[in-house]
Amino acid sequence: MLLEAMTMTEFQENLERSRTVVVPVGSVEEHGVHLPLGTDTIHAFEVCRAAAERTGAVVAPPIYYGICRSTSQHPGTLSISGDTLRALIRDIGLSLYQQGLRNLIFLSGHAGGTHTAALVEAGEQLLERLPEVQVAALNILDLGARGWEPLIETKGDSHAGELETSVIMALRPSWVKGTSPEEYPHFPKAILVRNKRSFWPGGVWGDPGKASPEKGAACLEAVTAALVDLIYRLEAWKE
Ligand SMILES: [Zn+2]
């Protein structure tokens, strides 16, 4: 069930059925010239919604903002700091706990390393602070979904390429505006660069030209199944 659509009474009744909540986390980030800025949030939200329908878990309203480094200079990207993201995750996690939820899953559609690390760090802080909580904090790629690798033909596909384009074609077909050229940026190892856009002009990592709604639907099903599995594992977790 969607938390934002529930009444106070429905929320209370649902706690008898499930103490699990999934919080979709995304980003507002360029995804080439063909995908919407909200691609990562849409992806995470729809996967959480589908998994919640199968398990009875609650879906919290998504966190639309995340940490974007390498795309920060492209038009439309809005990034927040690690401090803000960690504080958001901690505060929302604490409030969900105070409302009776015990299994908290923060699932991000944005897979940036700094962003994912902030989720994990905030998750650890919740674990330290709250005695009965179980926490999972991860991005969609780290879910370990099986069966989608053979579907994606592009090697090294990672951003606004074959996978994400396929997913948005399946979820929001009218939001896909054509395609973008295939691109594989090369950032220097170890050195942080000022002019990020000069290393990644198109904002695509992979080949969106190979995308299809059928591939998107199959990938979404694989990811949803992996999230359902994680929900059940977290609910049964004992240590
Ligand atoms: Zn993305």
JSON list of N, CA and C in Angstrom, two decimals, residues 1 25 65 74 77 79 134 144 147 150-151 164 180 186 223 225 237:
[
{"chain": "A", "resi": 1, "resn": "MET", "atom": "N", "xyz": [0.83, -1.20, 0.00]},
{"chain": "A", "resi": 1, "resn": "MET", "atom": "CA", "xyz": [0.00, 0.00, 0.00]},
{"chain": "A", "resi": 1, "resn": "MET", "atom": "C", "xyz": [0.86, 1.25, 0.00]},
{"chain": "A", "resi": 25, "resn": "VAL", "atom": "N", "xyz": [14.24, 5.72, -3.03]},
{"chain": "A", "resi": 25, "resn": "VAL", "atom": "CA", "xyz": [15.14, 6.88, -3.06]},
{"chain": "A", "resi": 25, "resn": "VAL", "atom": "C", "xyz": [15.58, 7.06, -4.51]},
{"chain": "A", "resi": 65, "resn": "TYR", "atom": "N", "xyz": [15.42, 13.41, -4.08]},
{"chain": "A", "resi": 65, "resn": "TYR", "atom": "CA", "xyz": [16.73, 14.02, -4.27]},
{"chain": "A", "resi": 65, "resn": "TYR", "atom": "C", "xyz": [17.85, 13.12, -3.76]},
{"chain": "A", "resi": 74, "resn": "HIS", "atom": "N", "xyz": [25.36, 19.01, -15.72]},
{"chain": "A", "resi": 74, "resn": "HIS", "atom": "CA", "xyz": [24.42, 18.87, -16.84]},
{"chain": "A", "resi": 74, "resn": "HIS", "atom": "C", "xyz": [23.11, 19.58, -16.50]},
{"chain": "A", "resi": 77, "resn": "THR", "atom": "N", "xyz": [20.15, 18.64, -13.43]},
{"chain": "A", "resi": 77, "resn": "THR", "atom": "CA", "xyz": [20.56, 17.84, -12.26]},
{"chain": "A", "resi": 77, "resn": "THR", "atom": "C", "xyz": [20.51, 18.70, -11.00]},
{"chain": "A", "resi": 79, "resn": "SER", "atom": "N", "xyz": [21.44, 18.31, -7.00]},
{"chain": "A", "resi": 79, "resn": "SER", "atom": "CA", "xyz": [22.10, 17.41, -6.06]},
{"chain": "A", "resi": 79, "resn": "SER", "atom": "C", "xyz": [22.05, 17.98, -4.64]},
{"chain": "A", "resi": 134, "resn": "GLN", "atom": "N", "xyz": [15.36, -3.53, 11.88]},
{"chain": "A", "resi": 134, "resn": "GLN", "atom": "CA", "xyz": [16.19, -4.20, 10.86]},
{"chain": "A", "resi": 134, "resn": "GLN", "atom": "C", "xyz": [16.24, -3.27, 9.67]},
{"chain": "A", "resi": 144, "resn": "GLY", "atom": "N", "xyz": [20.98, -7.70, -6.63]},
{"chain": "A", "resi": 144, "resn": "GLY", "atom": "CA", "xyz": [21.38, -9.02, -7.10]},
{"chain": "A", "resi": 144, "resn": "GLY", "atom": "C", "xyz": [20.28, -9.73, -7.86]},
{"chain": "A", "resi": 147, "resn": "GLY", "atom": "N", "xyz": [18.74, -12.96, -13.91]},
{"chain": "A", "resi": 147, "resn": "GLY", "atom": "CA", "xyz": [18.01, -13.17, -15.16]},
{"chain": "A", "resi": 147, "resn": "GLY", "atom": "C", "xyz": [17.96, -11.97, -16.07]},
{"chain": "A", "resi": 150, "resn": "PRO", "atom": "N", "xyz": [21.40, -11.36, -19.38]},
{"chain": "A", "resi": 150, "resn": "PRO", "atom": "CA", "xyz": [21.38, -11.73, -20.80]},
{"chain": "A", "resi": 150, "resn": "PRO", "atom": "C", "xyz": [20.49, -10.81, -21.64]},
{"chain": "A", "resi": 151, "resn": "LEU", "atom": "N", "xyz": [19.54, -10.14, -21.00]},
{"chain": "A", "resi": 151, "resn": "LEU", "atom": "CA", "xyz": [18.63, -9.27, -21.75]},
{"chain": "A", "resi": 151, "resn": "LEU", "atom": "C", "xyz": [19.32, -8.00, -22.22]},
{"chain": "A", "resi": 164, "resn": "GLU", "atom": "N", "xyz": [18.13, 1.49, -18.40]},
{"chain": "A", "resi": 164, "resn": "GLU", "atom": "CA", "xyz": [17.22, 2.53, -17.88]},
{"chain": "A", "resi": 164, "resn": "GLU", "atom": "C", "xyz": [16.24, 3.00, -18.94]},
{"chain": "A", "resi": 180, "resn": "SER", "atom": "N", "xyz": [19.31, 8.86, -27.36]},
{"chain": "A", "resi": 180, "resn": "SER", "atom": "CA", "xyz": [20.56, 9.64, -27.29]},
{"chain": "A", "resi": 180, "resn": "SER", "atom": "C", "xyz": [21.66, 8.78, -27.90]},
{"chain": "A", "resi": 186, "resn": "HIS", "atom": "N", "xyz": [35.26, 8.52, -20.16]},
{"chain": "A", "resi": 186, "resn": "HIS", "atom": "CA", "xyz": [36.50, 8.09, -19.48]},
{"chain": "A", "resi": 186, "resn": "HIS", "atom": "C", "xyz": [36.96, 9.18, -18.53]},
{"chain": "A", "resi": 223, "resn": "VAL", "atom": "N", "xyz": [13.86, -7.45, -10.99]},
{"chain": "A", "resi": 223, "resn": "VAL", "atom": "CA", "xyz": [14.22, -6.61, -9.84]},
{"chain": "A", "resi": 223, "resn": "VAL", "atom": "C", "xyz": [13.14, -6.69, -8.76]},
{"chain": "A", "resi": 225, "resn": "ALA", "atom": "N", "xyz": [11.16, -9.23, -8.15]},
{"chain": "A", "resi": 225, "resn": "ALA", "atom": "CA", "xyz": [11.29, -10.54, -7.49]},
{"chain": "A", "resi": 225, "resn": "ALA", "atom": "C", "xyz": [12.44, -10.51, -6.47]},
{"chain": "A", "resi": 237, "resn": "TRP", "atom": "N", "xyz": [14.79, -12.10, 9.60]},
{"chain": "A", "resi": 237, "resn": "TRP", "atom": "CA", "xyz": [16.17, -11.94, 10.07]},
{"chain": "A", "resi": 237, "resn": "TRP", "atom": "C", "xyz": [16.25, -12.02, 11.59]}
]
